[in-house]
XYZ file of C-alpha atoms in Angstrom:
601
model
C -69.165 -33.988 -51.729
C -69.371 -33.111 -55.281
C -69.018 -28.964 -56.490
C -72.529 -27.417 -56.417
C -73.617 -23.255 -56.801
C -75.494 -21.596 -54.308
C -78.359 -18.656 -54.688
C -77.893 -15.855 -53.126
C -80.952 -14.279 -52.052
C -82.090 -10.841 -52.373
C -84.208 -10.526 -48.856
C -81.290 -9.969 -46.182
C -81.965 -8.752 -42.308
C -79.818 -5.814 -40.507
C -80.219 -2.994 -38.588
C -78.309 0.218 -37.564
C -75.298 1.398 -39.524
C -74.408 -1.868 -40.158
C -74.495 -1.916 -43.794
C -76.452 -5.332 -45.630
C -76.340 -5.340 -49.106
C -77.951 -7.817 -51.542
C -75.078 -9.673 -54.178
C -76.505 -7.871 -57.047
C -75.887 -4.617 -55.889
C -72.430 -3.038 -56.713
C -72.408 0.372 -55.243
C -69.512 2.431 -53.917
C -70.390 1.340 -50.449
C -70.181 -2.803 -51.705
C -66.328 -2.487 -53.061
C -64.844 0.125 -51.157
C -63.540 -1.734 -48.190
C -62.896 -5.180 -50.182
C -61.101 -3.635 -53.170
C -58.084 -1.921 -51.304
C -57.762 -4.981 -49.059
C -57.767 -7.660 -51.912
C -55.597 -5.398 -53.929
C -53.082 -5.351 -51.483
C -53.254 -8.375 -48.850
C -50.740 -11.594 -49.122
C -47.451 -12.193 -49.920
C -45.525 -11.938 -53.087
C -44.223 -14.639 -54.294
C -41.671 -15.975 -57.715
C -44.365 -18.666 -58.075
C -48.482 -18.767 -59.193
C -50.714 -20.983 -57.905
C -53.754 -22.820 -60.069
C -56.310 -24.518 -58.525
C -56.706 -28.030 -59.721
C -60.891 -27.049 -59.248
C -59.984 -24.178 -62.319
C -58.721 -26.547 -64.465
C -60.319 -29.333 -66.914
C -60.923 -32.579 -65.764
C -61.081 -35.656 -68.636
C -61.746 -39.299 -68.534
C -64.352 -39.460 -65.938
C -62.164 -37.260 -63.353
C -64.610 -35.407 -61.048
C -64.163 -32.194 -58.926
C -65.211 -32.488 -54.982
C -65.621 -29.421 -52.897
C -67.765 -27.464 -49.800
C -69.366 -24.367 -50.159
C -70.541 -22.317 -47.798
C -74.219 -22.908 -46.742
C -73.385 -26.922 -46.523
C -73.160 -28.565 -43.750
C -70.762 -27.171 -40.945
C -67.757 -30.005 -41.491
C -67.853 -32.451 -38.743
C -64.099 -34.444 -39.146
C -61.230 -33.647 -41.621
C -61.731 -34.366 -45.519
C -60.093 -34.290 -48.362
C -62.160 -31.677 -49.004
C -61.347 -29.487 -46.211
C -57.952 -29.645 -46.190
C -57.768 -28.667 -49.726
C -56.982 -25.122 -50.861
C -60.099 -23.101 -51.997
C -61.804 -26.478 -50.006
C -62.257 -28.416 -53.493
C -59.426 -31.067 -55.242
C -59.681 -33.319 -58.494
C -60.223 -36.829 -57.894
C -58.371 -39.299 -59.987
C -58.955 -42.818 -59.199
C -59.605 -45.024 -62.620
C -57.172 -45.253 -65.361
C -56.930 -42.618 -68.080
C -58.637 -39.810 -65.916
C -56.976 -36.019 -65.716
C -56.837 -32.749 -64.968
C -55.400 -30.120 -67.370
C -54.291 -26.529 -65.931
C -53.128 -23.746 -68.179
C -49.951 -21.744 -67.843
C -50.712 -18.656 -67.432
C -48.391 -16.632 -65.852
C -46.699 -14.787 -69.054
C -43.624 -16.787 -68.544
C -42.233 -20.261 -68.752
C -41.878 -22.713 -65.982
C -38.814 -25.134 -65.364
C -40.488 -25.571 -62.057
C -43.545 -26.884 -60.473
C -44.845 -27.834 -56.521
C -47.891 -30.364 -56.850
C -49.991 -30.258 -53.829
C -51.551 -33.705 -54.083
C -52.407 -36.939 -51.526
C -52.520 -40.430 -52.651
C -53.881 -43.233 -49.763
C -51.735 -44.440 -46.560
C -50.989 -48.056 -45.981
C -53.067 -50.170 -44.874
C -51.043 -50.447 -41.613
C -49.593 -46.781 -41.960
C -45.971 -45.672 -42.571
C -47.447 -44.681 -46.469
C -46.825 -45.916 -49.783
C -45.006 -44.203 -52.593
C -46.958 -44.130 -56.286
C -45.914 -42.018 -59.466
C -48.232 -39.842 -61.506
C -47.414 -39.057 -65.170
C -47.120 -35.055 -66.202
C -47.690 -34.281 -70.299
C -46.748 -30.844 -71.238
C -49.263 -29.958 -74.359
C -50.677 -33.279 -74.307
C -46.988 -34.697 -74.286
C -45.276 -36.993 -72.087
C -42.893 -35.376 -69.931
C -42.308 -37.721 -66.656
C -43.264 -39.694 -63.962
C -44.053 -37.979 -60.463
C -42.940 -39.566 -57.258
C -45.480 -38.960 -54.623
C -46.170 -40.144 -51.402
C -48.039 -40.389 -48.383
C -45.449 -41.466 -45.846
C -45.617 -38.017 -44.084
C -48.952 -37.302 -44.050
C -51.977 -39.192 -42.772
C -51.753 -38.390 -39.271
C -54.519 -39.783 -36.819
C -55.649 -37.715 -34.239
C -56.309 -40.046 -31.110
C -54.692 -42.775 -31.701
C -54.379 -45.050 -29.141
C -50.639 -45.772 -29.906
C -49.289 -43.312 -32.119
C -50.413 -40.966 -34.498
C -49.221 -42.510 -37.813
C -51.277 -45.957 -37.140
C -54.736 -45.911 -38.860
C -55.830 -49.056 -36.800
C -55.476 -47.596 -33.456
C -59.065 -45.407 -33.404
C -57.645 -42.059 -34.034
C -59.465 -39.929 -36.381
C -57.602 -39.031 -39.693
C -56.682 -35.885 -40.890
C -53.149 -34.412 -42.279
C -54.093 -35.589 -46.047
C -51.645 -33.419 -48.517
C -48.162 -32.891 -49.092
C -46.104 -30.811 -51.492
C -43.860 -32.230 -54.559
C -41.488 -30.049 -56.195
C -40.618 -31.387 -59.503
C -37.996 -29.733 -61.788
C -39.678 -30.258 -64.921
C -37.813 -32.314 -67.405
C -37.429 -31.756 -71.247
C -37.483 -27.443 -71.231
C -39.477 -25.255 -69.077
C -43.568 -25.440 -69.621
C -44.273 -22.314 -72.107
C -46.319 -19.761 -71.454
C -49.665 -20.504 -72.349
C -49.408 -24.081 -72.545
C -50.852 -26.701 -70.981
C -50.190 -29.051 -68.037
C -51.931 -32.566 -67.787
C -51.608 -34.742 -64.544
C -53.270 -38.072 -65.522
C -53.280 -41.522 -63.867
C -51.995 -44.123 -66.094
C -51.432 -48.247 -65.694
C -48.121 -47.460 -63.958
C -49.429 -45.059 -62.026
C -50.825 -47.547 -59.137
C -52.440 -45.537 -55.824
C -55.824 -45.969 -56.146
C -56.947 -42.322 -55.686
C -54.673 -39.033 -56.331
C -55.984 -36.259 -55.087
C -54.528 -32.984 -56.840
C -55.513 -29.962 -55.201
C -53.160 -27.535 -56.548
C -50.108 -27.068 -58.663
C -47.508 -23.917 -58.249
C -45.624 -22.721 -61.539
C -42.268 -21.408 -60.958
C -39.276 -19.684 -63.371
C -36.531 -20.464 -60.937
C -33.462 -18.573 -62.036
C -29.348 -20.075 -61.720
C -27.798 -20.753 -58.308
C -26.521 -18.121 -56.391
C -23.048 -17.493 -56.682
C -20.563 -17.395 -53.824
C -19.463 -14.681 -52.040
C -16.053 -13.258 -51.825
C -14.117 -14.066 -48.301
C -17.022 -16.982 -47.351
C -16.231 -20.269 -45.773
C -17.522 -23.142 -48.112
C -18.969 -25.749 -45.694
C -17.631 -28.084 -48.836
C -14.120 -27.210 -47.956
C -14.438 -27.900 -44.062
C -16.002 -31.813 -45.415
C -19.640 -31.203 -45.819
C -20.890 -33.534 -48.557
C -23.195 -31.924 -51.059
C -24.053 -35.634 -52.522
C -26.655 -36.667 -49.533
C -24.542 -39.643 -48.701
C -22.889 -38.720 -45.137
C -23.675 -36.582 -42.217
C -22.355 -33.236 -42.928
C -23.882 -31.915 -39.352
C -19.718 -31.342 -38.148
C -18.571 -30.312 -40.923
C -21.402 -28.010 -41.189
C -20.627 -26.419 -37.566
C -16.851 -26.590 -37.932
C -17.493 -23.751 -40.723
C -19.527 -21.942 -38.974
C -17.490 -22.193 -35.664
C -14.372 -21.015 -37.994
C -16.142 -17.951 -39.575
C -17.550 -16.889 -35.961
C -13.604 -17.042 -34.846
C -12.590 -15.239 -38.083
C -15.456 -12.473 -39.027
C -16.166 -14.464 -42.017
C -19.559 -15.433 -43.894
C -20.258 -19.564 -44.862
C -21.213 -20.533 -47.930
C -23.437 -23.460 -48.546
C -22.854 -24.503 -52.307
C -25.422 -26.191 -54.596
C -26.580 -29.545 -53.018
C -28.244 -31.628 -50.801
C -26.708 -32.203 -46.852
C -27.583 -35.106 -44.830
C -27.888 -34.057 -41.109
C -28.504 -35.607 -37.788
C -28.687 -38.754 -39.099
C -26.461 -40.210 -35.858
C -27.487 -40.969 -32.767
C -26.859 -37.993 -30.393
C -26.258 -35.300 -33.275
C -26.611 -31.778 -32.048
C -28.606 -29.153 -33.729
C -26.247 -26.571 -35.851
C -26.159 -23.543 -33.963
C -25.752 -20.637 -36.252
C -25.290 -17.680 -34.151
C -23.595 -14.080 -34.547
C -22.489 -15.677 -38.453
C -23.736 -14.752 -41.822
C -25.422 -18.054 -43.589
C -25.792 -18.371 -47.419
C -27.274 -20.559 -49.918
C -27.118 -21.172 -53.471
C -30.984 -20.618 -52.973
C -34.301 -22.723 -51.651
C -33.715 -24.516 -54.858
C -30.568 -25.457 -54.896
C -29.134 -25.664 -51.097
C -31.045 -27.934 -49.194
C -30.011 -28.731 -45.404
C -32.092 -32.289 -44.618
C -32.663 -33.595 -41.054
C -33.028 -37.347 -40.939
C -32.820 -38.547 -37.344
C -32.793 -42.229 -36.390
C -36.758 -42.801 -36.211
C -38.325 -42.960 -32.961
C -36.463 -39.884 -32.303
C -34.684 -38.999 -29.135
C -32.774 -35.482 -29.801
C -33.110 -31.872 -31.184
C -32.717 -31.067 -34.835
C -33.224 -27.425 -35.061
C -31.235 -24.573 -36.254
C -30.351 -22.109 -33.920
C -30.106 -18.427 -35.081
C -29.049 -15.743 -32.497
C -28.265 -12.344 -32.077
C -26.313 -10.681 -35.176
C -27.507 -13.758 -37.277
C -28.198 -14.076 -41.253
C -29.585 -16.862 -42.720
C -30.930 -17.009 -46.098
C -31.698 -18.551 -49.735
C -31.777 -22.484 -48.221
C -34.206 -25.080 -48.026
C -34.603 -27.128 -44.743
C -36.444 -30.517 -45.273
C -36.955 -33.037 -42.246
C -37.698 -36.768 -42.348
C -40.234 -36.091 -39.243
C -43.682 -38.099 -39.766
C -45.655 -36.613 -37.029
C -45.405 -33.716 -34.221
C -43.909 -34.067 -31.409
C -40.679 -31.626 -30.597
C -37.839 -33.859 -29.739
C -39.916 -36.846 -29.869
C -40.260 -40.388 -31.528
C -42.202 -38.724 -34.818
C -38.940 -36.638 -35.558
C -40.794 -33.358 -35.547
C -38.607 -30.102 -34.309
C -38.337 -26.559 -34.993
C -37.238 -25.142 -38.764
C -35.451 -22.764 -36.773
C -35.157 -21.504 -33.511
C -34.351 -17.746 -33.366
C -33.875 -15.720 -30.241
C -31.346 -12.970 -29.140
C -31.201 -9.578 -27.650
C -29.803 -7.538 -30.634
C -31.494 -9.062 -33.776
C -31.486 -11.810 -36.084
C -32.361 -11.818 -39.840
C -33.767 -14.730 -42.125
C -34.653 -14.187 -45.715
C -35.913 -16.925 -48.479
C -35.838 -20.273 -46.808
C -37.541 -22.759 -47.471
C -38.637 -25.164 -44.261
C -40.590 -28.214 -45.021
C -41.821 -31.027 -43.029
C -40.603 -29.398 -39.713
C -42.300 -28.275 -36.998
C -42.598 -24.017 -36.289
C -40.683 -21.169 -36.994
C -39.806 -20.122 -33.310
C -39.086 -16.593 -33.501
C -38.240 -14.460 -30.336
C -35.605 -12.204 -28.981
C -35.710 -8.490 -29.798
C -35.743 -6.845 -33.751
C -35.870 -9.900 -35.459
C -37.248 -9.868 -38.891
C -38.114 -12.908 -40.932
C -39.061 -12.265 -44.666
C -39.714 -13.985 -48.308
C -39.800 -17.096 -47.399
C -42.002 -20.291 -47.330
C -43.179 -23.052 -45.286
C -45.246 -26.264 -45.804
C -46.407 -29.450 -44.829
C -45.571 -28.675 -41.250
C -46.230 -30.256 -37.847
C -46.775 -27.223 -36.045
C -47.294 -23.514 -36.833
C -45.660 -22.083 -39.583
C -44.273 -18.960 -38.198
C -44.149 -18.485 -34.847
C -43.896 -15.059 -32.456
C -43.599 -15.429 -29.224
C -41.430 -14.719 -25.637
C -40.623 -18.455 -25.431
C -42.141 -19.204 -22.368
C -39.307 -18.238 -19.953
C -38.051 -14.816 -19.379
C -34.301 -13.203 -20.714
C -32.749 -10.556 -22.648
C -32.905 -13.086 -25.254
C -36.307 -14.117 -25.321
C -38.404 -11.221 -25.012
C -39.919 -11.727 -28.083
C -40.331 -7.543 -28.839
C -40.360 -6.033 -32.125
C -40.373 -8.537 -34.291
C -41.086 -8.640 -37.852
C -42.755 -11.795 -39.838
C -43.186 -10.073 -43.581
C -43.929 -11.491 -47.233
C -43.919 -14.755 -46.226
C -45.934 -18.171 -47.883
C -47.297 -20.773 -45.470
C -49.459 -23.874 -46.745
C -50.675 -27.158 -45.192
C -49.618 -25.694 -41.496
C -50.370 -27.884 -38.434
C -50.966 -25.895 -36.274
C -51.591 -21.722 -36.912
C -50.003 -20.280 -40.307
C -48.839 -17.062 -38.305
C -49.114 -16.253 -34.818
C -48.181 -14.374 -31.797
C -48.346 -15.547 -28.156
C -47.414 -13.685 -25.100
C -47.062 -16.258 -22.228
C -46.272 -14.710 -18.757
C -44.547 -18.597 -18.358
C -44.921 -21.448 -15.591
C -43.761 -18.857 -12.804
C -45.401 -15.919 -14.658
C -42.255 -14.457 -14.621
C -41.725 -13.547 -18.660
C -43.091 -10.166 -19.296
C -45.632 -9.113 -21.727
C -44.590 -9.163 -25.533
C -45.014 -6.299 -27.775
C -44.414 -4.731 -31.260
C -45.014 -7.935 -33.531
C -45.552 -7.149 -37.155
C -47.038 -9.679 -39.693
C -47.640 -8.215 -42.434
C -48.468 -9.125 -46.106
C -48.339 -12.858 -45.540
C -50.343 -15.952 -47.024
C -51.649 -18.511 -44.959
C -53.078 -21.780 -47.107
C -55.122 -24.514 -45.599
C -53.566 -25.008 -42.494
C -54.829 -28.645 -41.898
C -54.954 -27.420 -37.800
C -55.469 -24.761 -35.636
C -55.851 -21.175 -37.295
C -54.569 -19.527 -40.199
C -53.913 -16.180 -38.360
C -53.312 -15.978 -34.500
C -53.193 -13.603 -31.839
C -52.995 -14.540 -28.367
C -51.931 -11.678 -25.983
C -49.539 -8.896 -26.494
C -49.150 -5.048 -26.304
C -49.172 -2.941 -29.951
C -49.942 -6.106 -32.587
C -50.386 -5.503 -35.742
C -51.706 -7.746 -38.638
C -51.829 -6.258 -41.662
C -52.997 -7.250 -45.403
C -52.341 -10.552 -44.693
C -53.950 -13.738 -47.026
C -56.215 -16.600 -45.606
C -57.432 -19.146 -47.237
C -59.480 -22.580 -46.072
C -58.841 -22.893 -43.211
C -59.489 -26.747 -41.834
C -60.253 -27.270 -38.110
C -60.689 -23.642 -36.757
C -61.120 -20.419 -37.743
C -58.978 -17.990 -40.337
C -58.009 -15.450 -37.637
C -58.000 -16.288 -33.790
C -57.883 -13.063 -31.576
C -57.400 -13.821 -27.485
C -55.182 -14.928 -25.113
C -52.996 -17.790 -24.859
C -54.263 -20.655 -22.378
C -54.453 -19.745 -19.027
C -50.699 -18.439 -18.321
C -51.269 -16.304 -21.461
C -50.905 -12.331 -20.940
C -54.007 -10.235 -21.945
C -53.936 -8.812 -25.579
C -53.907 -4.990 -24.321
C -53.708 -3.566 -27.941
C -53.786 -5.108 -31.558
C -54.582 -3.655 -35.272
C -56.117 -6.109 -37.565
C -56.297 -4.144 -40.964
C -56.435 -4.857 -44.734
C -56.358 -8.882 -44.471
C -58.802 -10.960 -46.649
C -60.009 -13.940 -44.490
C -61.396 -16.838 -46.571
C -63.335 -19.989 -45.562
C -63.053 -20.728 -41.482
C -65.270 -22.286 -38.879
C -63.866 -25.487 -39.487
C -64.499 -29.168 -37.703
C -62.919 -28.812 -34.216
C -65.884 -27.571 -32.112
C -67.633 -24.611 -32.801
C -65.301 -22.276 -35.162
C -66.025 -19.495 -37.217
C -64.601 -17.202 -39.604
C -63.172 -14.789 -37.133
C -63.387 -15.518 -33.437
C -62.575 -13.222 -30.229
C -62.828 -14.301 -26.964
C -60.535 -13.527 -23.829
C -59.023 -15.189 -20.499
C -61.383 -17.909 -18.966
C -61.929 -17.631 -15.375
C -59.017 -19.949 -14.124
C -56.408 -17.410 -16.065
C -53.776 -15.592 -14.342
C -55.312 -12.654 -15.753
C -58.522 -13.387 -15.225
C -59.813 -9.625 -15.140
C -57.708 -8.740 -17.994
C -59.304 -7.478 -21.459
C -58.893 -8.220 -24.731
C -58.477 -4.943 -26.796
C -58.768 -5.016 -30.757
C -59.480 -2.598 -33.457
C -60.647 -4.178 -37.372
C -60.458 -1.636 -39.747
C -60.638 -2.764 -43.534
C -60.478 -6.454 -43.320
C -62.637 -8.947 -45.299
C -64.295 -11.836 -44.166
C -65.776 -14.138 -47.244
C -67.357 -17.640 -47.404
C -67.064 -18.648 -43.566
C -68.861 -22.027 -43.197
C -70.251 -20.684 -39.988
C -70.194 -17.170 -38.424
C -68.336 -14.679 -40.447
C -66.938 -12.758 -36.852
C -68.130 -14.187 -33.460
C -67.447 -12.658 -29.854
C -67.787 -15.370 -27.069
C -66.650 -15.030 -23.582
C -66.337 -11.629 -21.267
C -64.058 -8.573 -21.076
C -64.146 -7.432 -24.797
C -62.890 -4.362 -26.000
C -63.648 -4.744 -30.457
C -63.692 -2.133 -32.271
C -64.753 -2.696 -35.903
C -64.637 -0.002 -38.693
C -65.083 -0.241 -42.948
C -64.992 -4.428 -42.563
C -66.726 -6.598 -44.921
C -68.603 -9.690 -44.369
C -69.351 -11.697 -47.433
C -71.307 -14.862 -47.889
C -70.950 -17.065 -44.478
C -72.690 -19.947 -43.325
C -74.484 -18.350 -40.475
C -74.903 -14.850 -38.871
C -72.508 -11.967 -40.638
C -71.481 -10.700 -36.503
C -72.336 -13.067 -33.649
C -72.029 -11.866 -30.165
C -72.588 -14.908 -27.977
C -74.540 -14.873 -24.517
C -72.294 -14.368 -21.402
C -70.342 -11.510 -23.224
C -69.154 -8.044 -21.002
C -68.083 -5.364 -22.649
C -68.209 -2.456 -25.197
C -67.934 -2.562 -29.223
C -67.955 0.119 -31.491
C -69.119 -1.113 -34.971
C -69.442 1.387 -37.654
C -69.520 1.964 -41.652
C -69.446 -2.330 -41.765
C -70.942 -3.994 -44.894
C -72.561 -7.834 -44.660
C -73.694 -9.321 -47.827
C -74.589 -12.028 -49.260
C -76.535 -13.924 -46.061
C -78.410 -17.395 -46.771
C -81.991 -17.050 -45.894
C -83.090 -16.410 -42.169
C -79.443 -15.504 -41.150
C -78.873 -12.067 -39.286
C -76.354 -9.189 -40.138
C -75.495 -9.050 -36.417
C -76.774 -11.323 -33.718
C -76.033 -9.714 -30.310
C -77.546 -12.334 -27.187
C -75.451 -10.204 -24.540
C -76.894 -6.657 -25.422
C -77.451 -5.952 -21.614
C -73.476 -6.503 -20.751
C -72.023 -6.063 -24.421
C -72.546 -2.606 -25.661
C -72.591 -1.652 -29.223
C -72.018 1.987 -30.530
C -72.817 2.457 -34.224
């Protein structure tokens, strides 16, 4: 649907020390809690992302988007998918969309978030769109849609349109080195669809601008993965040669070096996934190294990269040929990496693309700086990997500063499963903190789902797709209870998506066939914002709820600001909350359990 503005009226419903403020107002009590966590909540990144929706469309080029207040979205659009939930359409000749530099710097780099159409009998189609630099041209841009356009349902498999699945996975991400000098600063960009340029639809919904600096240089007493026969032209399998290195500095106490290029992997039948572990791994950077996975297609083996205990592993990209999820299965989808061990692991600036999650366990882990996108599963995954060990406790582990868009599955999350025997203990002391989570095409953009001492803080979300911007319960019905969890300082954008009935921010608990089925869910809010869901801002479904909620914001969704569904048991303390900004006939806070769900103010 096309972008329209919404009124905000000035006759809003609450009660109680719930706060409900009209939008004109601009008191103390309006900005305190939203300005420290906006100041302060996602990652920081070397790029700056402008939404195509900000720029200026010509030749008949149109802007679509949702806004809160329309319709709940029924299926996956264009539309939803899309960052800020609104793209530029270019479908005749001659239209475009112009975005301005302004980030104060040049850019030699860019990362077009875009979708052009699938084929007609799937697999995609490959189309270029021209980029003018101050009304200039500069090149042609290769896109494609081979690994997106996923169909949910299918009756054979999920990259065939004519099967009766239900499409969704739309965008992908281009980097482009931009040819002819970097982009100035304050100069303008122009995307435009020209006779060669033959899909017939682009849909732009971002562009990143990027100053990426020289290759790193080597370091003194590495391995070069170049000298043991890796080939840094893409034309044979470097997997061996790859693990020979790393097999050699484990044996010698030396770090590997992985020099400027691009490193076919897998590509044989039976190739094993490069295990990393207990050596120091180095790049030339995300830019410049890239490690790509291209099993034969159906797949039939692992690709991942393990990382283990004493592991480093940083400033590389990791790109997959995958074209749906599945781990280990015909689509090609696997783990970026894998990372478990009992005395710590560290991973810093890589870039994983096209892969399925981040696995993170073991104990002291940390995982920083980095990026993910266009993934087939979560993008950063805590967890005690189903099956209990020293290695795979999944305790203390750090996920910080990190950039995930176009997830499929949750952007972040944590998951505590007690396993098929309920054997794995209880996971504790995850820390995600300062991330950004960008239209995760399914599931959530923030998850918890059981644990002891969580903590999310001044994290990013933004339009989310299918469910809701942060998910706070238990994981299915092996999952341990969440026994304690601090959700503080994160701005939580959009949510409430397609799948079902989602919302901006959901808790719920164990259902009654859980393992833990008289466990509760225990969560403190303190600070968070919760803008523009397109249905509940914060809704509480289910029994056995411990919430308390302190200095939170609600701004602007679709239905009630706090919605505490029938059938809920137990206590809340809610105090010092604001909710603004409510369409007409919507309540601050709905509570249809108040005889078994007990709110303190």
């Amino acid at each position: 649907m096309h972008r329209r503005t919404r009124r905000i009226p000035l006759c809003l419903l609450g009660a109680g020390a719930l706060t409900v403020l009209p939008a004109a107002e601009g008191n103390a009590d309006t900005v305190r809690p939203s300005s420290v966590a906006t100041a302060s909540a996602g990652a920081r990144t070397p790029f700056t992302t402008v939404e195509s929706e900000s720029g200026k469309p010509a030749g008949g080029a149109d802007i679509h988007s949702i806004v809160p207040g329309d319709p709940a979205p029924t299926k996956a659009t264009l539309e939803t998918e899309a960052s800020g939930y609104a793209y530029t359409r270019l479908d005749e000749t001659g239209e475009s969309v112009s975005l301005s530099n302004t980030t104060g710097k040049p850019a030699n780099s860019l990362v077009v978030r875009a979708s052009i159409p699938d084929a007609p009998e799937g697999g995609g189609l490959t189309a270029s769109l021209n980029l003018y630099v101050n009304g200039t041209y500069r090149q042609a841009i290769r896109l494609s849609s081979r690994q997106a356009w996923n169909y949910r349902g299918a009756a054979t498999n999920p990259d065939d349109p004519n099967a009766g699945g239900a499409a969704y996975r739309f965008y992908n991400e281009f980097p482009v080195r931009v040819e002819g000098g970097p982009v100035p600063a304050g100069s303008t960009i122009t995307l435009q669809k020209d006779a060669g340029n033959t899909a017939s639809f682009y849909a732009i919904d971002s562009v990143d601008l990027e100053n990426v600096g020289p290759a790193r240089t080597r370091p003194g007493g590495s391995l070069s993965v170049v000298d043991y026969g890796a080939d840094p032209t893409f034309e044979k399998d470097s997997t061996t040669a790859i693990q020979k290195t790393v097999n050699a500095a484990r044996e010698k106490g030396k770090s590997v070096w992985i020099p400027e290029g691009k490193y076919l992997t897998n590509s044989f039948e039976g190739a094993a996934p490069l295990n990393l572990t207990g050596v120091t791994v180095r790049g030339a950077g995300m830019w410049y190294s890239t490690i790509y996975r291209r099993p034969p297609l159906p797949a039939k083996q692992r690709t991942q990269i393990l990382v283990g205990s004493d592991t480093e592993l940083s400033d590389i990209q990791i790109d997959t040929n995958a074209i749906w999820r599945e781990v280990r299965g015909p689509g090609g989808a696997d783990y970026g990496i894998n990372a478990s061990g009992a005395k710590g692991w560290l991973v810093e600036r890589i870039w994983t693309r096209h892969a399925d999650a981040n696995w993170l366990s073991g104990t002291g882990g940390v995982i920083r700086d980095s990026r993910t996108a266009d993934s087939y599963g979560d993008g950063f995954n805590i967890n005690n990997s189903n099956k209990p060990g020293p290695d795979t406790k999944g305790d203390n582990i750090t996920v910080q500063n990190n950039f995930a868009r176009g997830t499929g599955d949750d952007s972040f999350a944590v998951y505590s499963d007690s396993g098929t025997l309920g054997d794995s203990g209880q996971l504790s002391g995850a820390r995600v903190l300062n991330n950004t989570a960008i239209a995760p095409w399914w599931a959530n953009g923030l998850r918890i789902a059981g644990g002891r001492d969580i903590q999310f803080k001044n994290n990013l979300v933004k339009s989310v797709s299918s469910n809701s911007a942060l998910e706070i319960s238990v994981f299915g019905d092996s999952g341990h209870p969440l026994e304690s969890a601090a959700v503080s300082g994160n701005v939580l954008i959009g949510g409430g998506g397609w799948n079902g009935v989602r919302h901006g921010v959901r808790i719920g608990s164990p259902s009654p066939t859980s393992r833990f089925p008289d466990a509760y869910t225990s969560v403190t809010m303190t600070d968070n914002v919760m803008r523009g869901a397109l249905r509940a801002g914060l809704y509480i479904d289910k029994k056995n709820i411990r919430a308390t909620l302190r200095n939170n914001t609600i701004d602007g969704p679709a239905d009630q600001g706090i919605w505490i569904t029938y059938g809920v048991t137990g206590a809340g303390v809610f105090r010092d909350n604001v909710v603004k900004n409510l369409l007409p006939g919507r309540l601050a806070t709905q509570n249809d359990s108040k005889d078994t769900f007990l709110v303190t103010e």
